[in-house]
Amino acid sequence: LAKTTQPISMDSYEGQEVNITCSHNNIATNDYITWYQQFPSQGPRFIIQGYKTKVTNEVASLFIPADRKSSTLSLPRVSLSDTAVYYCLVGDMWGNTPLVFGKGTRLSVIA
Amino acid sequence: GAVVSQHPSRVICKSGTSVKIECRSLDFQATTMFWYRQFPKKSLMLMATSNEGSKATYEQGVEKDKFLINHASLTLSTLTVTSAHPEDSSFYICSARTDAGTVNTEAFFGQGTRLTVV
Protein backbone atom coordinates (compact mmCIF):
# COMPACT_ATOMS: atom_id res chain seq x y z
CA LEU A 1 0.00 0.00 0.00
CA ALA A 2 1.34 3.40 -0.97
CA LYS A 3 2.46 5.51 1.97
CA THR A 4 1.49 9.16 2.13
CA THR A 5 3.21 12.14 3.71
CA GLN A 6 1.42 15.37 4.58
CA PRO A 7 2.21 18.41 6.70
CA ILE A 8 1.13 17.80 10.28
CA SER A 9 -0.68 21.11 10.60
CA MET A 10 -1.57 24.31 8.77
CA ASP A 11 -3.12 27.61 9.79
CA SER A 12 -5.13 29.91 7.57
CA TYR A 13 -7.30 32.99 7.86
CA GLU A 14 -10.90 32.96 6.79
CA GLY A 15 -11.44 33.69 3.12
CA GLN A 16 -8.02 32.47 2.07
CA GLU A 17 -7.33 29.64 -0.35
CA VAL A 18 -5.66 26.66 1.33
CA ASN A 19 -3.49 24.16 -0.50
CA ILE A 20 -2.50 20.94 1.22
CA THR A 21 0.10 18.83 -0.56
CA CYS A 22 0.50 15.11 -0.12
CA SER A 23 3.46 13.00 -1.23
CA HIS A 24 2.92 9.42 -2.39
CA ASN A 25 6.11 8.42 -4.14
CA ASN A 26 5.31 4.73 -4.49
CA ILE A 27 1.81 5.09 -5.90
CA ALA A 28 0.80 2.14 -8.09
CA THR A 29 -0.82 2.19 -11.50
CA ASN A 30 -4.19 1.07 -10.14
CA ASP A 31 -4.21 3.56 -7.28
CA TYR A 32 -6.60 6.46 -6.97
CA ILE A 33 -5.98 9.46 -4.72
CA THR A 34 -8.75 10.31 -2.30
CA TRP A 35 -9.06 13.06 0.28
CA TYR A 36 -11.20 12.86 3.39
CA GLN A 37 -12.17 15.43 6.01
CA GLN A 38 -12.70 14.56 9.66
CA PHE A 39 -14.22 16.66 12.42
CA PRO A 40 -13.72 15.70 16.08
CA SER A 41 -15.75 12.68 17.17
CA GLN A 42 -17.10 12.07 13.67
CA GLY A 43 -16.25 9.60 10.94
CA PRO A 44 -14.26 10.80 7.92
CA ARG A 45 -16.19 12.42 5.11
CA PHE A 46 -15.29 12.11 1.44
CA ILE A 47 -14.09 15.33 -0.21
CA ILE A 48 -12.70 14.48 -3.62
CA GLN A 49 -11.03 11.73 -5.60
CA GLY A 50 -8.85 11.70 -8.69
CA TYR A 51 -6.47 9.66 -10.79
CA LYS A 52 -4.55 12.27 -12.79
CA THR A 53 -4.56 15.94 -13.86
CA LYS A 54 -7.24 18.05 -12.21
CA VAL A 55 -10.56 17.28 -10.60
CA THR A 56 -12.97 19.88 -9.28
CA ASN A 57 -16.22 19.59 -7.38
CA GLU A 58 -18.39 21.97 -5.40
CA VAL A 59 -16.10 22.01 -2.37
CA ALA A 60 -12.53 21.50 -3.57
CA SER A 61 -10.08 20.94 -6.38
CA LEU A 62 -7.48 18.22 -6.63
CA PHE A 63 -4.33 18.73 -8.65
CA ILE A 64 -2.26 15.72 -9.65
CA PRO A 65 0.96 16.11 -11.68
CA ALA A 66 1.82 13.79 -14.51
CA ASP A 67 4.10 11.55 -12.41
CA ARG A 68 1.32 11.17 -9.78
CA LYS A 69 3.87 11.11 -6.97
CA SER A 70 2.10 13.94 -5.20
CA SER A 71 -1.25 15.66 -5.11
CA THR A 72 -2.59 18.97 -3.83
CA LEU A 73 -5.97 19.55 -2.29
CA SER A 74 -7.15 23.10 -2.82
CA LEU A 75 -9.89 24.57 -0.64
CA PRO A 76 -11.13 27.92 -1.96
CA ARG A 77 -12.01 30.66 0.50
CA VAL A 78 -11.98 28.63 3.71
CA SER A 79 -14.28 29.41 6.61
CA LEU A 80 -14.11 28.58 10.31
CA SER A 81 -16.18 25.46 9.67
CA ASP A 82 -13.38 24.05 7.51
CA THR A 83 -11.25 23.56 10.62
CA ALA A 84 -10.68 19.81 10.59
CA VAL A 85 -8.16 17.08 9.87
CA TYR A 86 -7.63 16.30 6.20
CA TYR A 87 -6.39 12.91 5.10
CA CYS A 88 -4.83 11.99 1.78
CA LEU A 89 -5.26 8.32 0.93
CA VAL A 90 -3.97 6.25 -1.92
CA GLY A 91 -5.58 2.96 -2.83
CA ASP A 92 -6.47 0.75 -5.71
CA MET A 93 -9.63 1.06 -7.69
CA TRP A 94 -11.21 -2.13 -6.41
CA GLY A 95 -13.50 -1.97 -3.45
CA ASN A 96 -12.21 -4.89 -1.44
CA THR A 97 -9.05 -3.15 -0.33
CA PRO A 98 -9.22 -1.11 2.87
CA LEU A 99 -8.10 2.48 2.97
CA VAL A 100 -5.04 3.01 5.14
CA PHE A 101 -4.83 6.38 6.83
CA GLY A 102 -1.69 8.41 7.32
CA LYS A 103 -1.34 11.06 9.98
CA GLY A 104 -3.36 13.71 8.19
CA THR A 105 -3.10 17.49 8.22
CA ARG A 106 -4.78 19.46 10.97
CA LEU A 107 -6.10 22.66 9.42
CA SER A 108 -6.98 25.53 11.72
CA VAL A 109 -8.93 28.41 10.22
CA ILE A 110 -8.66 31.66 12.13
CA ALA A 111 -11.11 34.54 11.99
CA GLY B 1 -25.79 9.21 -1.36
CA ALA B 2 -24.75 6.00 0.33
CA VAL B 3 -24.97 6.02 4.11
CA VAL B 4 -23.25 3.95 6.74
CA SER B 5 -24.78 4.03 10.21
CA GLN B 6 -23.22 2.98 13.48
CA HIS B 7 -24.95 2.22 16.75
CA PRO B 8 -24.51 3.23 19.47
CA SER B 9 -22.76 6.54 18.99
CA ARG B 10 -21.57 6.52 22.57
CA VAL B 11 -21.33 3.80 25.20
CA ILE B 12 -19.93 3.52 28.69
CA CYS B 13 -19.36 0.08 30.16
CA LYS B 14 -17.81 -1.47 33.20
CA SER B 15 -14.45 -3.16 33.01
CA GLY B 16 -14.82 -6.85 32.25
CA THR B 17 -18.08 -6.58 30.34
CA SER B 18 -18.62 -6.90 26.59
CA VAL B 19 -19.90 -4.27 24.21
CA LYS B 20 -21.38 -4.74 20.75
CA ILE B 21 -21.15 -2.07 18.06
CA GLU B 22 -23.30 -2.31 14.94
CA CYS B 23 -22.44 -1.02 11.49
CA ARG B 24 -25.12 -0.91 8.82
CA SER B 25 -25.05 0.08 5.19
CA LEU B 26 -28.44 1.72 4.79
CA ASP B 27 -28.98 1.88 1.06
CA PHE B 28 -26.42 -0.44 -0.47
CA GLN B 29 -25.03 -3.89 0.01
CA ALA B 30 -21.53 -4.24 1.36
CA THR B 31 -19.86 -7.62 1.12
CA THR B 32 -16.85 -6.05 2.78
CA MET B 33 -16.71 -3.66 5.70
CA PHE B 34 -13.74 -2.30 7.60
CA TRP B 35 -13.27 -1.51 11.27
CA TYR B 36 -10.96 1.21 12.52
CA ARG B 37 -9.94 2.46 15.94
CA GLN B 38 -8.86 6.01 16.66
CA PHE B 39 -7.22 7.33 19.83
CA PRO B 40 -7.36 11.04 20.71
CA LYS B 41 -5.45 13.25 18.27
CA LYS B 42 -4.28 10.19 16.35
CA SER B 43 -5.14 8.85 12.94
CA LEU B 44 -7.49 5.99 12.18
CA MET B 45 -5.90 2.59 12.59
CA LEU B 46 -7.28 -0.31 10.60
CA MET B 47 -8.26 -3.18 12.88
CA ALA B 48 -9.89 -5.70 10.59
CA THR B 49 -11.69 -6.40 7.36
CA SER B 50 -15.13 -7.89 7.77
CA ASN B 51 -16.30 -10.25 5.06
CA GLU B 52 -19.92 -11.29 4.66
CA GLY B 53 -20.34 -14.97 5.25
CA SER B 54 -16.74 -15.66 6.18
CA LYS B 55 -14.17 -14.97 8.85
CA ALA B 56 -12.81 -11.50 9.33
CA THR B 57 -9.23 -10.66 8.49
CA TYR B 58 -7.40 -8.99 11.36
CA GLU B 59 -4.46 -6.65 11.14
CA GLN B 60 -1.24 -7.56 12.89
CA GLY B 61 -1.42 -6.92 16.61
CA VAL B 62 -5.22 -6.95 16.82
CA GLU B 63 -6.53 -9.77 19.01
CA LYS B 64 -9.26 -11.64 17.17
CA ASP B 65 -10.57 -13.22 20.36
CA LYS B 66 -10.98 -9.84 21.97
CA PHE B 67 -12.50 -8.01 19.03
CA LEU B 68 -15.11 -10.36 17.63
CA ILE B 69 -16.45 -9.47 14.21
CA ASN B 70 -19.59 -10.89 12.69
CA HIS B 71 -20.77 -10.02 9.20
CA ALA B 72 -23.94 -12.06 8.96
CA SER B 73 -25.70 -10.11 6.21
CA LEU B 74 -24.86 -7.84 3.30
CA THR B 75 -25.87 -4.77 5.28
CA LEU B 76 -24.69 -5.48 8.82
CA SER B 77 -21.37 -6.04 10.51
CA THR B 78 -20.89 -6.09 14.26
CA LEU B 79 -17.81 -5.57 16.41
CA THR B 80 -17.91 -6.97 19.92
CA VAL B 81 -15.28 -5.84 22.38
CA THR B 82 -15.08 -8.69 24.85
CA SER B 83 -13.94 -8.34 28.46
CA ALA B 84 -13.36 -4.65 27.93
CA HIS B 85 -10.67 -2.84 29.87
CA PRO B 86 -9.96 0.88 30.22
CA GLU B 87 -7.24 0.68 27.56
CA ASP B 88 -9.93 -0.35 25.06
CA SER B 89 -11.53 3.05 25.46
CA SER B 90 -11.38 4.60 22.02
CA PHE B 91 -13.34 5.85 19.03
CA TYR B 92 -14.38 2.95 16.79
CA ILE B 93 -15.32 3.65 13.18
CA CYS B 94 -16.63 1.35 10.49
CA SER B 95 -16.48 1.81 6.74
CA ALA B 96 -18.02 0.21 3.71
CA ARG B 97 -17.34 0.65 0.04
CA THR B 98 -20.09 0.72 -2.53
CA ASP B 99 -20.09 -1.86 -5.27
CA ALA B 100 -17.09 -3.68 -3.86
CA GLY B 101 -15.29 -5.46 -6.64
CA THR B 102 -16.00 -2.82 -9.25
CA VAL B 103 -13.88 0.10 -10.37
CA ASN B 104 -13.50 3.40 -8.55
CA THR B 105 -15.50 2.76 -5.43
CA GLU B 106 -15.96 5.35 -2.73
CA ALA B 107 -15.60 4.46 0.92
CA PHE B 108 -18.27 5.69 3.31
CA PHE B 109 -17.73 5.90 7.01
CA GLY B 110 -20.05 5.58 9.96
CA GLN B 111 -20.32 8.37 12.47
CA GLY B 112 -18.20 6.45 14.94
CA THR B 113 -18.77 4.95 18.40
CA ARG B 114 -17.12 6.45 21.44
CA LEU B 115 -16.40 3.62 23.90
CA THR B 116 -15.47 4.45 27.46
CA VAL B 117 -14.58 1.60 29.79
CA VAL B 118 -14.69 2.47 33.49
mmCIF file of C-alpha atoms in Angstrom:
data_model
loop_
_atom_site.group_PDB
_atom_site.id
_atom_site.type_symbol
_atom_site.label_atom_id
_atom_site.label_comp_id
_atom_site.label_asym_id
_atom_site.label_seq_id
_atom_site.Cartn_x
_atom_site.Cartn_y
_atom_site.Cartn_z
ATOM 1 C CA LEU A 1 0.000 0.000 0.000
ATOM 2 C CA ALA A 2 1.338 3.404 -0.966
ATOM 3 C CA LYS A 3 2.464 5.510 1.971
ATOM 4 C CA THR A 4 1.487 9.158 2.134
ATOM 5 C CA THR A 5 3.209 12.140 3.714
ATOM 6 C CA GLN A 6 1.425 15.370 4.576
ATOM 7 C CA PRO A 7 2.213 18.415 6.704
ATOM 8 C CA ILE A 8 1.129 17.799 10.284
ATOM 9 C CA SER A 9 -0.677 21.112 10.602
ATOM 10 C CA MET A 10 -1.569 24.306 8.768
ATOM 11 C CA ASP A 11 -3.123 27.606 9.786
ATOM 12 C CA SER A 12 -5.133 29.915 7.575
ATOM 13 C CA TYR A 13 -7.304 32.988 7.857
ATOM 14 C CA GLU A 14 -10.898 32.962 6.791
ATOM 15 C CA GLY A 15 -11.440 33.694 3.119
ATOM 16 C CA GLN A 16 -8.019 32.466 2.071
ATOM 17 C CA GLU A 17 -7.327 29.642 -0.346
ATOM 18 C CA VAL A 18 -5.663 26.664 1.326
ATOM 19 C CA ASN A 19 -3.493 24.163 -0.499
ATOM 20 C CA ILE A 20 -2.495 20.937 1.218
ATOM 21 C CA THR A 21 0.099 18.833 -0.556
ATOM 22 C CA CYS A 22 0.504 15.106 -0.122
ATOM 23 C CA SER A 23 3.462 13.002 -1.229
ATOM 24 C CA HIS A 24 2.921 9.422 -2.387
ATOM 25 C CA ASN A 25 6.112 8.417 -4.137
ATOM 26 C CA ASN A 26 5.305 4.726 -4.494
ATOM 27 C CA ILE A 27 1.811 5.095 -5.903
ATOM 28 C CA ALA A 28 0.803 2.144 -8.085
ATOM 29 C CA THR A 29 -0.816 2.190 -11.496
ATOM 30 C CA ASN A 30 -4.188 1.070 -10.137
ATOM 31 C CA ASP A 31 -4.207 3.558 -7.276
ATOM 32 C CA TYR A 32 -6.598 6.463 -6.975
ATOM 33 C CA ILE A 33 -5.977 9.456 -4.717
ATOM 34 C CA THR A 34 -8.745 10.315 -2.304
ATOM 35 C CA TRP A 35 -9.060 13.061 0.284
ATOM 36 C CA TYR A 36 -11.205 12.863 3.390
ATOM 37 C CA GLN A 37 -12.171 15.431 6.012
ATOM 38 C CA GLN A 38 -12.702 14.556 9.661
ATOM 39 C CA PHE A 39 -14.223 16.660 12.417
ATOM 40 C CA PRO A 40 -13.721 15.699 16.080
ATOM 41 C CA SER A 41 -15.754 12.679 17.173
ATOM 42 C CA GLN A 42 -17.095 12.066 13.665
ATOM 43 C CA GLY A 43 -16.253 9.601 10.941
ATOM 44 C CA PRO A 44 -14.259 10.799 7.916
ATOM 45 C CA ARG A 45 -16.191 12.422 5.109
ATOM 46 C CA PHE A 46 -15.292 12.109 1.436
ATOM 47 C CA ILE A 47 -14.094 15.327 -0.206
ATOM 48 C CA ILE A 48 -12.695 14.481 -3.615
ATOM 49 C CA GLN A 49 -11.035 11.735 -5.601
ATOM 50 C CA GLY A 50 -8.846 11.703 -8.688
ATOM 51 C CA TYR A 51 -6.473 9.662 -10.793
ATOM 52 C CA LYS A 52 -4.553 12.274 -12.789
ATOM 53 C CA THR A 53 -4.564 15.939 -13.856
ATOM 54 C CA LYS A 54 -7.237 18.050 -12.205
ATOM 55 C CA VAL A 55 -10.563 17.283 -10.599
ATOM 56 C CA THR A 56 -12.973 19.883 -9.280
ATOM 57 C CA ASN A 57 -16.222 19.590 -7.383
ATOM 58 C CA GLU A 58 -18.387 21.972 -5.403
ATOM 59 C CA VAL A 59 -16.102 22.015 -2.369
ATOM 60 C CA ALA A 60 -12.528 21.495 -3.569
ATOM 61 C CA SER A 61 -10.081 20.943 -6.378
ATOM 62 C CA LEU A 62 -7.479 18.221 -6.633
ATOM 63 C CA PHE A 63 -4.326 18.735 -8.648
ATOM 64 C CA ILE A 64 -2.260 15.716 -9.646
ATOM 65 C CA PRO A 65 0.960 16.110 -11.676
ATOM 66 C CA ALA A 66 1.823 13.789 -14.506
ATOM 67 C CA ASP A 67 4.095 11.548 -12.406
ATOM 68 C CA ARG A 68 1.323 11.168 -9.783
ATOM 69 C CA LYS A 69 3.874 11.113 -6.966
ATOM 70 C CA SER A 70 2.105 13.944 -5.198
ATOM 71 C CA SER A 71 -1.245 15.660 -5.108
ATOM 72 C CA THR A 72 -2.588 18.970 -3.834
ATOM 73 C CA LEU A 73 -5.972 19.548 -2.287
ATOM 74 C CA SER A 74 -7.151 23.099 -2.820
ATOM 75 C CA LEU A 75 -9.890 24.573 -0.638
ATOM 76 C CA PRO A 76 -11.126 27.918 -1.963
ATOM 77 C CA ARG A 77 -12.011 30.660 0.504
ATOM 78 C CA VAL A 78 -11.979 28.633 3.715
ATOM 79 C CA SER A 79 -14.283 29.406 6.609
ATOM 80 C CA LEU A 80 -14.114 28.582 10.313
ATOM 81 C CA SER A 81 -16.177 25.459 9.671
ATOM 82 C CA ASP A 82 -13.380 24.051 7.512
ATOM 83 C CA THR A 83 -11.254 23.556 10.623
ATOM 84 C CA ALA A 84 -10.680 19.806 10.589
ATOM 85 C CA VAL A 85 -8.159 17.082 9.867
ATOM 86 C CA TYR A 86 -7.628 16.302 6.197
ATOM 87 C CA TYR A 87 -6.395 12.905 5.104
ATOM 88 C CA CYS A 88 -4.830 11.994 1.785
ATOM 89 C CA LEU A 89 -5.259 8.317 0.935
ATOM 90 C CA VAL A 90 -3.966 6.253 -1.925
ATOM 91 C CA GLY A 91 -5.579 2.960 -2.827
ATOM 92 C CA ASP A 92 -6.469 0.752 -5.707
ATOM 93 C CA MET A 93 -9.633 1.056 -7.687
ATOM 94 C CA TRP A 94 -11.207 -2.129 -6.408
ATOM 95 C CA GLY A 95 -13.502 -1.968 -3.448
ATOM 96 C CA ASN A 96 -12.214 -4.887 -1.440
ATOM 97 C CA THR A 97 -9.052 -3.153 -0.332
ATOM 98 C CA PRO A 98 -9.223 -1.109 2.873
ATOM 99 C CA LEU A 99 -8.100 2.478 2.972
ATOM 100 C CA VAL A 100 -5.037 3.009 5.142
ATOM 101 C CA PHE A 101 -4.834 6.384 6.834
ATOM 102 C CA GLY A 102 -1.685 8.414 7.319
ATOM 103 C CA LYS A 103 -1.343 11.061 9.982
ATOM 104 C CA GLY A 104 -3.359 13.714 8.189
ATOM 105 C CA THR A 105 -3.102 17.494 8.220
ATOM 106 C CA ARG A 106 -4.780 19.456 10.966
ATOM 107 C CA LEU A 107 -6.104 22.662 9.418
ATOM 108 C CA SER A 108 -6.982 25.529 11.725
ATOM 109 C CA VAL A 109 -8.931 28.412 10.219
ATOM 110 C CA ILE A 110 -8.659 31.659 12.126
ATOM 111 C CA ALA A 111 -11.111 34.537 11.992
ATOM 112 C CA GLY B 1 -25.791 9.213 -1.361
ATOM 113 C CA ALA B 2 -24.749 5.999 0.332
ATOM 114 C CA VAL B 3 -24.971 6.018 4.109
ATOM 115 C CA VAL B 4 -23.253 3.950 6.735
ATOM 116 C CA SER B 5 -24.779 4.034 10.206
ATOM 117 C CA GLN B 6 -23.218 2.975 13.482
ATOM 118 C CA HIS B 7 -24.947 2.224 16.747
ATOM 119 C CA PRO B 8 -24.508 3.226 19.472
ATOM 120 C CA SER B 9 -22.760 6.538 18.986
ATOM 121 C CA ARG B 10 -21.570 6.521 22.569
ATOM 122 C CA VAL B 11 -21.331 3.799 25.198
ATOM 123 C CA ILE B 12 -19.929 3.520 28.692
ATOM 124 C CA CYS B 13 -19.364 0.084 30.159
ATOM 125 C CA LYS B 14 -17.810 -1.472 33.203
ATOM 126 C CA SER B 15 -14.449 -3.160 33.006
ATOM 127 C CA GLY B 16 -14.821 -6.854 32.248
ATOM 128 C CA THR B 17 -18.080 -6.576 30.339
ATOM 129 C CA SER B 18 -18.622 -6.898 26.593
ATOM 130 C CA VAL B 19 -19.897 -4.270 24.209
ATOM 131 C CA LYS B 20 -21.378 -4.743 20.752
ATOM 132 C CA ILE B 21 -21.149 -2.075 18.061
ATOM 133 C CA GLU B 22 -23.296 -2.310 14.942
ATOM 134 C CA CYS B 23 -22.444 -1.022 11.492
ATOM 135 C CA ARG B 24 -25.121 -0.908 8.820
ATOM 136 C CA SER B 25 -25.051 0.076 5.191
ATOM 137 C CA LEU B 26 -28.438 1.718 4.793
ATOM 138 C CA ASP B 27 -28.976 1.876 1.056
ATOM 139 C CA PHE B 28 -26.419 -0.437 -0.474
ATOM 140 C CA GLN B 29 -25.027 -3.889 0.008
ATOM 141 C CA ALA B 30 -21.532 -4.244 1.357
ATOM 142 C CA THR B 31 -19.855 -7.617 1.119
ATOM 143 C CA THR B 32 -16.846 -6.047 2.780
ATOM 144 C CA MET B 33 -16.710 -3.658 5.697
ATOM 145 C CA PHE B 34 -13.744 -2.303 7.597
ATOM 146 C CA TRP B 35 -13.266 -1.515 11.272
ATOM 147 C CA TYR B 36 -10.963 1.206 12.517
ATOM 148 C CA ARG B 37 -9.940 2.458 15.936
ATOM 149 C CA GLN B 38 -8.865 6.008 16.665
ATOM 150 C CA PHE B 39 -7.223 7.327 19.825
ATOM 151 C CA PRO B 40 -7.358 11.038 20.714
ATOM 152 C CA LYS B 41 -5.455 13.245 18.270
ATOM 153 C CA LYS B 42 -4.282 10.195 16.353
ATOM 154 C CA SER B 43 -5.138 8.851 12.939
ATOM 155 C CA LEU B 44 -7.486 5.992 12.175
ATOM 156 C CA MET B 45 -5.896 2.585 12.589
ATOM 157 C CA LEU B 46 -7.283 -0.305 10.599
ATOM 158 C CA MET B 47 -8.265 -3.179 12.878
ATOM 159 C CA ALA B 48 -9.891 -5.705 10.592
ATOM 160 C CA THR B 49 -11.691 -6.398 7.361
ATOM 161 C CA SER B 50 -15.128 -7.886 7.768
ATOM 162 C CA ASN B 51 -16.300 -10.248 5.056
ATOM 163 C CA GLU B 52 -19.920 -11.286 4.659
ATOM 164 C CA GLY B 53 -20.338 -14.974 5.248
ATOM 165 C CA SER B 54 -16.743 -15.665 6.177
ATOM 166 C CA LYS B 55 -14.172 -14.966 8.850
ATOM 167 C CA ALA B 56 -12.811 -11.497 9.327
ATOM 168 C CA THR B 57 -9.225 -10.663 8.492
ATOM 169 C CA TYR B 58 -7.397 -8.987 11.360
ATOM 170 C CA GLU B 59 -4.455 -6.650 11.144
ATOM 171 C CA GLN B 60 -1.239 -7.564 12.891
ATOM 172 C CA GLY B 61 -1.415 -6.924 16.608
ATOM 173 C CA VAL B 62 -5.215 -6.952 16.824
ATOM 174 C CA GLU B 63 -6.526 -9.775 19.010
ATOM 175 C CA LYS B 64 -9.258 -11.635 17.169
ATOM 176 C CA ASP B 65 -10.573 -13.219 20.355
ATOM 177 C CA LYS B 66 -10.983 -9.839 21.974
ATOM 178 C CA PHE B 67 -12.500 -8.014 19.032
ATOM 179 C CA LEU B 68 -15.113 -10.361 17.633
ATOM 180 C CA ILE B 69 -16.449 -9.466 14.212
ATOM 181 C CA ASN B 70 -19.590 -10.893 12.689
ATOM 182 C CA HIS B 71 -20.767 -10.021 9.197
ATOM 183 C CA ALA B 72 -23.937 -12.060 8.955
ATOM 184 C CA SER B 73 -25.697 -10.112 6.208
ATOM 185 C CA LEU B 74 -24.862 -7.840 3.304
ATOM 186 C CA THR B 75 -25.870 -4.768 5.281
ATOM 187 C CA LEU B 76 -24.695 -5.480 8.822
ATOM 188 C CA SER B 77 -21.368 -6.037 10.507
ATOM 189 C CA THR B 78 -20.885 -6.090 14.261
ATOM 190 C CA LEU B 79 -17.812 -5.571 16.407
ATOM 191 C CA THR B 80 -17.913 -6.971 19.924
ATOM 192 C CA VAL B 81 -15.280 -5.837 22.384
ATOM 193 C CA THR B 82 -15.082 -8.689 24.850
ATOM 194 C CA SER B 83 -13.944 -8.342 28.459
ATOM 195 C CA ALA B 84 -13.359 -4.654 27.929
ATOM 196 C CA HIS B 85 -10.667 -2.840 29.868
ATOM 197 C CA PRO B 86 -9.961 0.881 30.221
ATOM 198 C CA GLU B 87 -7.238 0.679 27.564
ATOM 199 C CA ASP B 88 -9.925 -0.353 25.061
ATOM 200 C CA SER B 89 -11.533 3.049 25.462
ATOM 201 C CA SER B 90 -11.376 4.599 22.021
ATOM 202 C CA PHE B 91 -13.340 5.848 19.034
ATOM 203 C CA TYR B 92 -14.377 2.955 16.789
ATOM 204 C CA ILE B 93 -15.321 3.651 13.177
ATOM 205 C CA CYS B 94 -16.633 1.349 10.487
ATOM 206 C CA SER B 95 -16.476 1.810 6.741
ATOM 207 C CA ALA B 96 -18.022 0.211 3.708
ATOM 208 C CA ARG B 97 -17.343 0.649 0.036
ATOM 209 C CA THR B 98 -20.090 0.717 -2.532
ATOM 210 C CA ASP B 99 -20.088 -1.863 -5.271
ATOM 211 C CA ALA B 100 -17.088 -3.681 -3.859
ATOM 212 C CA GLY B 101 -15.290 -5.461 -6.639
ATOM 213 C CA THR B 102 -16.002 -2.823 -9.248
ATOM 214 C CA VAL B 103 -13.883 0.099 -10.365
ATOM 215 C CA ASN B 104 -13.503 3.399 -8.550
ATOM 216 C CA THR B 105 -15.499 2.762 -5.428
ATOM 217 C CA GLU B 106 -15.955 5.355 -2.731
ATOM 218 C CA ALA B 107 -15.597 4.460 0.920
ATOM 219 C CA PHE B 108 -18.274 5.686 3.308
ATOM 220 C CA PHE B 109 -17.728 5.904 7.012
ATOM 221 C CA GLY B 110 -20.048 5.577 9.955
ATOM 222 C CA GLN B 111 -20.321 8.366 12.466
ATOM 223 C CA GLY B 112 -18.205 6.449 14.942
ATOM 224 C CA THR B 113 -18.769 4.955 18.400
ATOM 225 C CA ARG B 114 -17.117 6.452 21.443
ATOM 226 C CA LEU B 115 -16.396 3.621 23.896
ATOM 227 C CA THR B 116 -15.466 4.449 27.456
ATOM 228 C CA VAL B 117 -14.576 1.604 29.792
ATOM 229 C CA VAL B 118 -14.689 2.474 33.489
#
